[in-house]
Short mmCIF file of C-alpha atoms and ligand atoms in Angstrom, two decimals:
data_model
loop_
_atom_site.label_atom_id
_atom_site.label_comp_id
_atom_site.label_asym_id
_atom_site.label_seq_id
_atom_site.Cartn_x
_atom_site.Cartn_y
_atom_site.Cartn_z
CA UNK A 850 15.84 13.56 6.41
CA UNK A 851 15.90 10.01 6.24
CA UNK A 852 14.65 7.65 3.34
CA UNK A 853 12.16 5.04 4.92
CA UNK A 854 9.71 2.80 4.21
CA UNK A 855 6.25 1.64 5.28
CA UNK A 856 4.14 -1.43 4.88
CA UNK A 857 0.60 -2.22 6.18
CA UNK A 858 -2.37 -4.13 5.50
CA UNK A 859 -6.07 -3.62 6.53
CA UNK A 860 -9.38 -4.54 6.15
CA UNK A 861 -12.29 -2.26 4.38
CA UNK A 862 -14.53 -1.00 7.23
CA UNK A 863 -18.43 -1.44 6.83
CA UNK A 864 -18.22 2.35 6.18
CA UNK A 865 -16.47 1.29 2.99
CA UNK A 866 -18.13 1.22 0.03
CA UNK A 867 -16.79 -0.13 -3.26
CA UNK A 868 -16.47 3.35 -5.11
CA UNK A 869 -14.26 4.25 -2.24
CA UNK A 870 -11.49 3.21 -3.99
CA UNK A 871 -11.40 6.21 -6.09
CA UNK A 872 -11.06 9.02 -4.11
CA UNK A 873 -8.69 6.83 -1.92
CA UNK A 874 -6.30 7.15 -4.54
CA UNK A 875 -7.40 10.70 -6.25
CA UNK A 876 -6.58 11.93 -2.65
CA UNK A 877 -3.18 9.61 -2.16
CA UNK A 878 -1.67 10.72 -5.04
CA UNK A 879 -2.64 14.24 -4.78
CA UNK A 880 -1.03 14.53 -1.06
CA UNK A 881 2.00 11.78 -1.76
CA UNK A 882 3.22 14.06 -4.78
CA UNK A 883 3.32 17.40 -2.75
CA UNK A 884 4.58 15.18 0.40
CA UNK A 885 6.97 13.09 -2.01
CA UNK A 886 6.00 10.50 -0.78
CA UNK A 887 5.63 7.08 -3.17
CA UNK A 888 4.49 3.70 -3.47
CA UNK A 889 2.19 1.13 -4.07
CA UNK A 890 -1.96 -0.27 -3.01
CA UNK A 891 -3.00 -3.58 -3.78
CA UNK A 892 -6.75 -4.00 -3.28
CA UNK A 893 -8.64 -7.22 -3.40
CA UNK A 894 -12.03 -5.57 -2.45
CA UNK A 895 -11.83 -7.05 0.84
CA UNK A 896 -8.19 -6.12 1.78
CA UNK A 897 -5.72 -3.58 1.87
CA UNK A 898 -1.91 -3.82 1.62
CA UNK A 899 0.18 -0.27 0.70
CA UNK A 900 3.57 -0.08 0.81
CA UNK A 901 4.79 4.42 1.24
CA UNK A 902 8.05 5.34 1.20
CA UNK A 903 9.91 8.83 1.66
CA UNK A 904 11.41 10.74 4.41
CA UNK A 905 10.42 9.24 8.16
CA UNK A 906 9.08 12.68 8.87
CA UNK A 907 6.59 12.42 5.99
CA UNK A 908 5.92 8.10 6.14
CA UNK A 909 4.70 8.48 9.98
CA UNK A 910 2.33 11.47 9.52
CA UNK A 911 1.17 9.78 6.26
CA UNK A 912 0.47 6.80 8.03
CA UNK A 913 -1.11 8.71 11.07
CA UNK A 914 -3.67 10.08 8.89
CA UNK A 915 -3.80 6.59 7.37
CA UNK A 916 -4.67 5.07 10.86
CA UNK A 917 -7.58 7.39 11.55
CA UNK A 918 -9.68 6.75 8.54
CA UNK A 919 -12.90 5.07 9.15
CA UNK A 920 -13.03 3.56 5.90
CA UNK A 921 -10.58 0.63 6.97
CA UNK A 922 -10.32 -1.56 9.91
CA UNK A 923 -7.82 -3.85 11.62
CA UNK A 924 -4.54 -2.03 10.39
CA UNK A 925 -1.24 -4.44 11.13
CA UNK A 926 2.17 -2.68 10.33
CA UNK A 927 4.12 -5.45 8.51
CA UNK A 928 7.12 -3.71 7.91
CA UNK A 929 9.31 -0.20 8.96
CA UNK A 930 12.94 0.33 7.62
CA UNK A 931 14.96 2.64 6.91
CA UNK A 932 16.28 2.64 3.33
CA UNK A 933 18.87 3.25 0.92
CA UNK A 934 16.60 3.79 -2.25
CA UNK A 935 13.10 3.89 -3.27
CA UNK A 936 11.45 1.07 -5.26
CA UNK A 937 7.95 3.07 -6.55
CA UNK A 938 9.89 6.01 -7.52
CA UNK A 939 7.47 5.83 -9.98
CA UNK A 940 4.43 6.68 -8.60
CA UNK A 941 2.54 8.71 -6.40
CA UNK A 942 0.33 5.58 -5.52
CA UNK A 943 0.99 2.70 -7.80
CA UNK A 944 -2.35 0.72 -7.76
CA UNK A 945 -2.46 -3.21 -8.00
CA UNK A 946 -6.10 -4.79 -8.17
CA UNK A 947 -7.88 -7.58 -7.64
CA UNK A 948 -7.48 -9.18 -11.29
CA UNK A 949 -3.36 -9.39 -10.58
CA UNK A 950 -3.27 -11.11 -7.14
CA UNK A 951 -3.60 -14.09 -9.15
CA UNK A 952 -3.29 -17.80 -7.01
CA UNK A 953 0.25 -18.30 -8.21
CA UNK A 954 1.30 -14.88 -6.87
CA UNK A 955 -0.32 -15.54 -3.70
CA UNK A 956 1.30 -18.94 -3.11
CA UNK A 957 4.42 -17.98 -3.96
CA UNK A 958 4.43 -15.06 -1.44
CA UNK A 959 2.47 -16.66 1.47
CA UNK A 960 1.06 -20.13 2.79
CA UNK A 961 -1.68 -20.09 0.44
CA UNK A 962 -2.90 -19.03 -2.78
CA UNK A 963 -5.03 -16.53 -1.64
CA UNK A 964 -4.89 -12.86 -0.82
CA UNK A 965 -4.04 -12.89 3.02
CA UNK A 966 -1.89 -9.97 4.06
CA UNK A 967 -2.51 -9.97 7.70
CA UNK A 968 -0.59 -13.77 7.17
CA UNK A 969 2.35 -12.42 5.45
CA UNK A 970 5.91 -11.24 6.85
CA UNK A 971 6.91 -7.98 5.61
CA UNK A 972 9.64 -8.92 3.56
CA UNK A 973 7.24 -11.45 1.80
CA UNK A 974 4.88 -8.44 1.63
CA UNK A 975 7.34 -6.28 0.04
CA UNK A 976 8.68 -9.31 -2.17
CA UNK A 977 5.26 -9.58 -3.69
CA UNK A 978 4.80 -5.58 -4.44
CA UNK A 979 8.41 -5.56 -6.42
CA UNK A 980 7.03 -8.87 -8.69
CA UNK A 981 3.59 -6.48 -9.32
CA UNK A 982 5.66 -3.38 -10.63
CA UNK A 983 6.17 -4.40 -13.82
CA UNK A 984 2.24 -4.71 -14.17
CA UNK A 985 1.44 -0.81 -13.11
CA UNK A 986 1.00 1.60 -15.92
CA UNK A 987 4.30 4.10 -15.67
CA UNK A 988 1.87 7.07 -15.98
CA UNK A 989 -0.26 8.51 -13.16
C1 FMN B 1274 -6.27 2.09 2.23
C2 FMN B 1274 -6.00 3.56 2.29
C3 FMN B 1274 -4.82 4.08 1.77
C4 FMN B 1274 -4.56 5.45 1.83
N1 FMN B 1274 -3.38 5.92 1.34
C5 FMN B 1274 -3.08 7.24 1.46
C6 FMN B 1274 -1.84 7.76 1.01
O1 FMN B 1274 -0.98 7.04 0.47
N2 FMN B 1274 -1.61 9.08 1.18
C7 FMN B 1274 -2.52 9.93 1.74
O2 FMN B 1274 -2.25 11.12 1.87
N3 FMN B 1274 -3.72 9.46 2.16
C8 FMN B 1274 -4.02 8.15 2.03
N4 FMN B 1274 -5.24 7.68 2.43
C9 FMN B 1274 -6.25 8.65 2.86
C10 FMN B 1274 -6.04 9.07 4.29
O3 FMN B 1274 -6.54 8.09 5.15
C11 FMN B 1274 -6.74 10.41 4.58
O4 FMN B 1274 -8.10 10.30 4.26
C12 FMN B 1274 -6.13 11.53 3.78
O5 FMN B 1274 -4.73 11.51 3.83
C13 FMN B 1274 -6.63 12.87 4.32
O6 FMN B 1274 -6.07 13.89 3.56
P1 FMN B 1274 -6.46 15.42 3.80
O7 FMN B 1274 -6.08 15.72 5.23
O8 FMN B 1274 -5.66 16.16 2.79
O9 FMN B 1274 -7.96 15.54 3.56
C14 FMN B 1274 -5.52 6.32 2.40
C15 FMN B 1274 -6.71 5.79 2.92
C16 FMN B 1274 -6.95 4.44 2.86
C17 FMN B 1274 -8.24 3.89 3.42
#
C-alpha cells in the first residue's frame, strides 16, 4: 500500500474545551500505533495544524474520522502526497505546543510572525513541522 502523507489545519470548535487536548492525543496515539500511522500536532490553543502519514488506505480514513469531530471547525487540507519516506517515524502523534511556535518560527514559515495555518502553503506547513522535530521528546 502506498506511503502518503497528510496535512491540515483547523480551528477548535466552541465544543472545545482546553482539557480537550488530552484525550485528543491519548486517543491519536492509541489508534495511529495500531493503524501505523505517524506524525505530528501543533496546537496554539486556538489552532490546529497535524501533519499523518502512512499508507493512503489508513491517512484518508484517519482523516475521515478527523473531519467529523465536533471538537474542531473550519478544516483546510494544505497538503496530500504521496511519499518516499516518513519524517515522524518517531511518533505516534508528535505534539508541538503553544510555547514553541515562537514569532521567529512563524515569520520564517509564513507572512507573519504569528501562528496562522489557514495562511500557509503546505510545503511551508510541512517546512515548519521538520524545524519543530528536534524539539519533541523521542519517547511517547
Ligand atoms: C485536532 C485533532 C486531531 C486528531 N488526530 C487524530 C489522529 O491522529 N488519529 C486518530 O485516530 N484520531 C485523531 N483525532 C480524533 C478523531 O477525530 C476521532 O475522535 C477518533 O479517531 C475516534 O476514534 P475511535 O473511533 O477509536 O473512538 C483527532 C481529533 C482532533 C480534534
Amino acid at each position: 500500500m502506498y506511503l502518503s502523507r497528510l496535512i491540515y489545519t483547523s480551528k477548535i470548535s466552541e465544543e472545545f474545551e482546553q482539557s480537550d487536548i488530552k484525550s485528543i492525543l491519548d486517543k491519536s496515539k492509541k489508534n495511529n500505533k495500531k493503524n501505523h500511522i505517524t506524525g505530528m500536532l501543533c496546537f496554539n490553543r486556538k489552532y490546529f495544524l497535524q501533519c499523518i502519514e502512512g499508507s493512503r488506505q489508513a491517512v484518508n480514513e484517519t482523516y475521515q474520522r478527523i473531519l467529523n469531530d465536533t471538537r474542531h471547525t473550519n478544516i483546510l487540507m494544505l497538503e496530500y502526497q504521496e511519499i518516499y519516506v516518513r519524517e515522524f517515524d518517531c511518533w505516534t502523534m508528535g505534539y508541538i505546543p503553544e510555547t514553541r511556535l515562537t514569532n521567529p518560527i512563524n515569520l520564517k514559515y509564513s507572512d507573519n510572525d504569528l501562528f496562522t495555518p489557514h495562511d500557509m502553503s503546505g510545503p511551508s506547513a510541512y517546512q515548519l513541522m521538520l524545524a519543530l522535530k528536534d524539539y519533541v521528546p523521542l519517547i511517547e
